[in-house]
PDB file of C-alpha atoms in Angstrom:
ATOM      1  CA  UNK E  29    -198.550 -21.337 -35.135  1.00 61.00           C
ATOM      2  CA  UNK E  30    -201.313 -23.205 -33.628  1.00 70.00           C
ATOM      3  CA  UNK E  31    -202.504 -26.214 -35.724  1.00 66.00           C
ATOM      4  CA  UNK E  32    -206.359 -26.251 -36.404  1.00 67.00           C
ATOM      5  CA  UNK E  33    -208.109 -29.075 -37.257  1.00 59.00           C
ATOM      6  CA  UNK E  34    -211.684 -29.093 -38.723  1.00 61.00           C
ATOM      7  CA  UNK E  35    -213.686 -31.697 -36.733  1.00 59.00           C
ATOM      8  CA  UNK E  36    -216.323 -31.510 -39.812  1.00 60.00           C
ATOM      9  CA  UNK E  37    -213.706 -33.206 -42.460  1.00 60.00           C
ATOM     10  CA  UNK E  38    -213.098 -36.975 -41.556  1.00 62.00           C
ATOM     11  CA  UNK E  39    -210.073 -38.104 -40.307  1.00 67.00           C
ATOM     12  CA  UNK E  40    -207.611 -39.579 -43.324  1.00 84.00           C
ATOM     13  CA  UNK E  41    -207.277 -43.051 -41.773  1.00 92.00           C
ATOM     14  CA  UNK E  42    -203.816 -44.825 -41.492  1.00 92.00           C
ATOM     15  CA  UNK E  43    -204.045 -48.069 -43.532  1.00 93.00           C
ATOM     16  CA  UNK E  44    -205.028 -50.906 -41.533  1.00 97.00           C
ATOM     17  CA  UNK E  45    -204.725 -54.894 -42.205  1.00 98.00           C
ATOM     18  CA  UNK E  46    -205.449 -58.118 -40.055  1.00 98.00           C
ATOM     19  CA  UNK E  47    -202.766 -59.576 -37.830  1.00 98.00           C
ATOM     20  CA  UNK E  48    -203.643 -63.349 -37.261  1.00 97.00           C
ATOM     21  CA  UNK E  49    -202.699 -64.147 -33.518  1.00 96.00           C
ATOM     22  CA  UNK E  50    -201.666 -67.682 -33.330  1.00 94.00           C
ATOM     23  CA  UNK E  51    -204.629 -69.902 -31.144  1.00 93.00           C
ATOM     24  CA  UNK E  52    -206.879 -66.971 -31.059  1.00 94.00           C
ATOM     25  CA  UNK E  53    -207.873 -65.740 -34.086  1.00 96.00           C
ATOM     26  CA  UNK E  54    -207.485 -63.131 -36.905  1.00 97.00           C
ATOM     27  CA  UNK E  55    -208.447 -59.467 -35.403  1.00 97.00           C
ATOM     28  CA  UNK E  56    -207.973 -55.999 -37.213  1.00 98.00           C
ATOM     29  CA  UNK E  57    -205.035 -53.283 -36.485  1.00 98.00           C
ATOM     30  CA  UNK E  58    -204.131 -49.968 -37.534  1.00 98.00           C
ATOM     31  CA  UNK E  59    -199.803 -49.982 -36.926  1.00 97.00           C
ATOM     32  CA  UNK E  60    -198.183 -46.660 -37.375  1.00 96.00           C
ATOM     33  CA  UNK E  61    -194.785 -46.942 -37.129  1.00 94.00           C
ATOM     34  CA  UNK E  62    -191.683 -44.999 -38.417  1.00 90.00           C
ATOM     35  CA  UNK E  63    -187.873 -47.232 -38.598  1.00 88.00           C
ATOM     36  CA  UNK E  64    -186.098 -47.028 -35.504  1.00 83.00           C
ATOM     37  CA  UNK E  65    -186.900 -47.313 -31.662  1.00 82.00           C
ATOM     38  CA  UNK E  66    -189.785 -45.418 -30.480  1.00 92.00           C
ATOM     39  CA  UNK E  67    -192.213 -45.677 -27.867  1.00 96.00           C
ATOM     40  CA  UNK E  68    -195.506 -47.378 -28.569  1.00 98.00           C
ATOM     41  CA  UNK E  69    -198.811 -46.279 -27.797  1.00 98.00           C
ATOM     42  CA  UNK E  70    -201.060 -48.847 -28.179  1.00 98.00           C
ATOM     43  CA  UNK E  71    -205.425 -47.479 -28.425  1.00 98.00           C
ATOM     44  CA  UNK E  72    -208.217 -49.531 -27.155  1.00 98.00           C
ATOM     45  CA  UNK E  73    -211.690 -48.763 -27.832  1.00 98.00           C
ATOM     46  CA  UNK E  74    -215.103 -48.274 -25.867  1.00 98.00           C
ATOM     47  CA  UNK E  75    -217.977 -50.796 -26.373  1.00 97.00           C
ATOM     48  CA  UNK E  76    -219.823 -50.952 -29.286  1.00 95.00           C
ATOM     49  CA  UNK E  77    -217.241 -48.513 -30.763  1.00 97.00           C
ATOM     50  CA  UNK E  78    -214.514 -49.429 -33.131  1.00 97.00           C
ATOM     51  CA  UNK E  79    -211.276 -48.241 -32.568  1.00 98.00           C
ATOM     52  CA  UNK E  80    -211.501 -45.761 -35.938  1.00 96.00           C
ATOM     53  CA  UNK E  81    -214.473 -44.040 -33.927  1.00 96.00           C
ATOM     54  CA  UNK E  82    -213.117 -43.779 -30.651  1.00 97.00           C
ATOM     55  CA  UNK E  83    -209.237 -43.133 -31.680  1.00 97.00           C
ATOM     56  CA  UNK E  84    -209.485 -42.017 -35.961  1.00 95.00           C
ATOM     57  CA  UNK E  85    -209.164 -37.892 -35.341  1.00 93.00           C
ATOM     58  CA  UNK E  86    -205.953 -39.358 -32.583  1.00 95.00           C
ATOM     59  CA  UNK E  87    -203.976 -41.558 -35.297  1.00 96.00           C
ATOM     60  CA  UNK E  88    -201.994 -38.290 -36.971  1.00 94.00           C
ATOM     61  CA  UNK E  89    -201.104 -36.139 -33.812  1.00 95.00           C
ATOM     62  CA  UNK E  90    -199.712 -39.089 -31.348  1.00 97.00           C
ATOM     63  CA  UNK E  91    -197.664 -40.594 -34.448  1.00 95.00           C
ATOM     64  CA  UNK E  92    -195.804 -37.268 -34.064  1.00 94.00           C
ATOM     65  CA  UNK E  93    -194.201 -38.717 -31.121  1.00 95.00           C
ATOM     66  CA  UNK E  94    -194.703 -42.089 -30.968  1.00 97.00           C
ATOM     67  CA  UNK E  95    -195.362 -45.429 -32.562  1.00 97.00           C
ATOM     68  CA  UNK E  96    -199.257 -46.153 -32.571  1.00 98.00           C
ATOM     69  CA  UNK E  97    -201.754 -49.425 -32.351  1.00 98.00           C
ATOM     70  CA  UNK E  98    -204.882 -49.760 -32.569  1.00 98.00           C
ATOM     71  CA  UNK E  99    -207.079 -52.896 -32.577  1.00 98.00           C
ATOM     72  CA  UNK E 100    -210.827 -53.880 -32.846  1.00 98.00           C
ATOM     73  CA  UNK E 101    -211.409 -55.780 -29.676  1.00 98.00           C
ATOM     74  CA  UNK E 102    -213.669 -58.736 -30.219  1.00 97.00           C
ATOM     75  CA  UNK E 103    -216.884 -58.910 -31.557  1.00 96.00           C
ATOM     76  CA  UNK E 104    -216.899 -54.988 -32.738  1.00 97.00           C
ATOM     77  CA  UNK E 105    -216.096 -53.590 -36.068  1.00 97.00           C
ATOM     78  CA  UNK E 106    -213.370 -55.786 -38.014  1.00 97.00           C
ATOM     79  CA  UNK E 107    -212.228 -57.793 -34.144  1.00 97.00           C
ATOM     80  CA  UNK E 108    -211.773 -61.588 -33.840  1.00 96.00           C
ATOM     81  CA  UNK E 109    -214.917 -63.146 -34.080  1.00 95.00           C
ATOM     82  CA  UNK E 110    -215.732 -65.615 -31.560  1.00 91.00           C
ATOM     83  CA  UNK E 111    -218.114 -68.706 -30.156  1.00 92.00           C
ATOM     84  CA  UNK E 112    -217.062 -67.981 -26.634  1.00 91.00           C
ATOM     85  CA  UNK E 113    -218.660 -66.149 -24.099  1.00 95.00           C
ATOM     86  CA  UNK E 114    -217.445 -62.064 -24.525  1.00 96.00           C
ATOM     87  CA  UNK E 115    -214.642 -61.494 -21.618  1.00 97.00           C
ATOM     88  CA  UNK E 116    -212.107 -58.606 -20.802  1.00 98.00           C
ATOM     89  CA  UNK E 117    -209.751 -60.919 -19.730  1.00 98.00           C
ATOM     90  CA  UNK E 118    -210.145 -62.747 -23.696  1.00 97.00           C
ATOM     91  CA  UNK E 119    -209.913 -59.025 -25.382  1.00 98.00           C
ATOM     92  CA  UNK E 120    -206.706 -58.100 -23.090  1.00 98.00           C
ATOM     93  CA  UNK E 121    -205.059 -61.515 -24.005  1.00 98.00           C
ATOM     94  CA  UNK E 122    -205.848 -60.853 -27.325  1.00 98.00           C
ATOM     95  CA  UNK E 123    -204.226 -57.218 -27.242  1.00 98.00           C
ATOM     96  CA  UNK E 124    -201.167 -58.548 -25.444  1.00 97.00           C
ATOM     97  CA  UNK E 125    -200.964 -61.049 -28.326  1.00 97.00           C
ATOM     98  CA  UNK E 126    -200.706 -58.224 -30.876  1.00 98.00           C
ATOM     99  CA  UNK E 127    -198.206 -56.620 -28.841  1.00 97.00           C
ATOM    100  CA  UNK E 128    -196.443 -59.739 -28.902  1.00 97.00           C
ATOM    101  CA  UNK E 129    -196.982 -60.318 -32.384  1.00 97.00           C
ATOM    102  CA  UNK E 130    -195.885 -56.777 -33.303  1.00 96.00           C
ATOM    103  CA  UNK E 131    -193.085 -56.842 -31.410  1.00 95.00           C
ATOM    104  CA  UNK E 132    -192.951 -53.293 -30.138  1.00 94.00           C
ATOM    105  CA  UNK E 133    -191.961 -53.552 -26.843  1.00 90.00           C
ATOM    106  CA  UNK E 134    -192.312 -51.562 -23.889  1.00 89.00           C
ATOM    107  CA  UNK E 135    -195.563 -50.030 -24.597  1.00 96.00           C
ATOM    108  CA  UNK E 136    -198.032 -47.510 -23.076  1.00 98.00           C
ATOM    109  CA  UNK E 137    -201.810 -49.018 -22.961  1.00 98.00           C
ATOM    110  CA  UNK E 138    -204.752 -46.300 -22.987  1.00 98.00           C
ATOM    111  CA  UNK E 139    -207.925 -47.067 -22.831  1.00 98.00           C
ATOM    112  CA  UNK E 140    -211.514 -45.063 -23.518  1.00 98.00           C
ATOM    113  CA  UNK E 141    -214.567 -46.342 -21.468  1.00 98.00           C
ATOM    114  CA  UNK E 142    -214.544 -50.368 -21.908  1.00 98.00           C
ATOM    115  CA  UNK E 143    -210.735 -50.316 -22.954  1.00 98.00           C
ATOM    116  CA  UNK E 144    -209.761 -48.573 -19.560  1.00 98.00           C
ATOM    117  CA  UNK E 145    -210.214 -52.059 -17.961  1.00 98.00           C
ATOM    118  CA  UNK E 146    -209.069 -53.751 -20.744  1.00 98.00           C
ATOM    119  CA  UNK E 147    -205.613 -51.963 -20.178  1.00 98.00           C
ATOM    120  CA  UNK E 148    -205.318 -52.437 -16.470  1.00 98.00           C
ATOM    121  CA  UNK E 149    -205.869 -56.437 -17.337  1.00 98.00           C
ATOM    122  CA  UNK E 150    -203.129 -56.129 -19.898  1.00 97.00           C
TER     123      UNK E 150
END
């Protein structure tokens, strides 16, 4: 049986919290993860998005299979808030610092629109 999913009801949202990241900053996550070993997906968002918005309906189905992260890059939604100049290369040290942080592993990076480059960089 086919699961259906009604795009009019919001998304239940995973609880979220911030993860300081030492000599960066404090930055917001969503971490889905179930005890033992699995693979970790790990979201980044578009600009001006959030990564509820771009990822939210996502969180449920992928934590099926695998261990899921999420993270507000700088400067949008709950992210690290900054005085320096806005760079890729800041927001994909700042993701490989929660995957550090988290210590998940061997991870898969996707990104939508501004987080595609974001991944390659990571």
């Amino acid at each position: 049986m086919e699961k259906v999913v009604d795009l009019a009801r919001p998304a239940r949202l995973p609880p979220g919290r911030y993860l300081h990241l030492p000599g960066r900053g404090r930055t917001y996550i969503r971490h889905l993860h179930r005890p033992g070993r699995r693979l970790t997906v790990v979201l980044l968002h578009g600009w001006a998005a959030t990564a509820d918005l771009n990822w939210g309906t996502s969180y449920a189905a992928l934590s099926e299979q695998f261990d899921v992260v999420s993270i507000d890059h700088r400067g949008h939604g709950r992210g690290m808030r900054s005085t320096e100049r806005f760079t890729l290369e800041h927001c994909a040290d700042d993701v490989a610092g929660v995957v550090s942080q988290l210590d998940v592993g061997a991870s898969i990076i996707v990104g939508y629109s501004m987080g595609g480059p974001i991944a390659q960089l990571v």
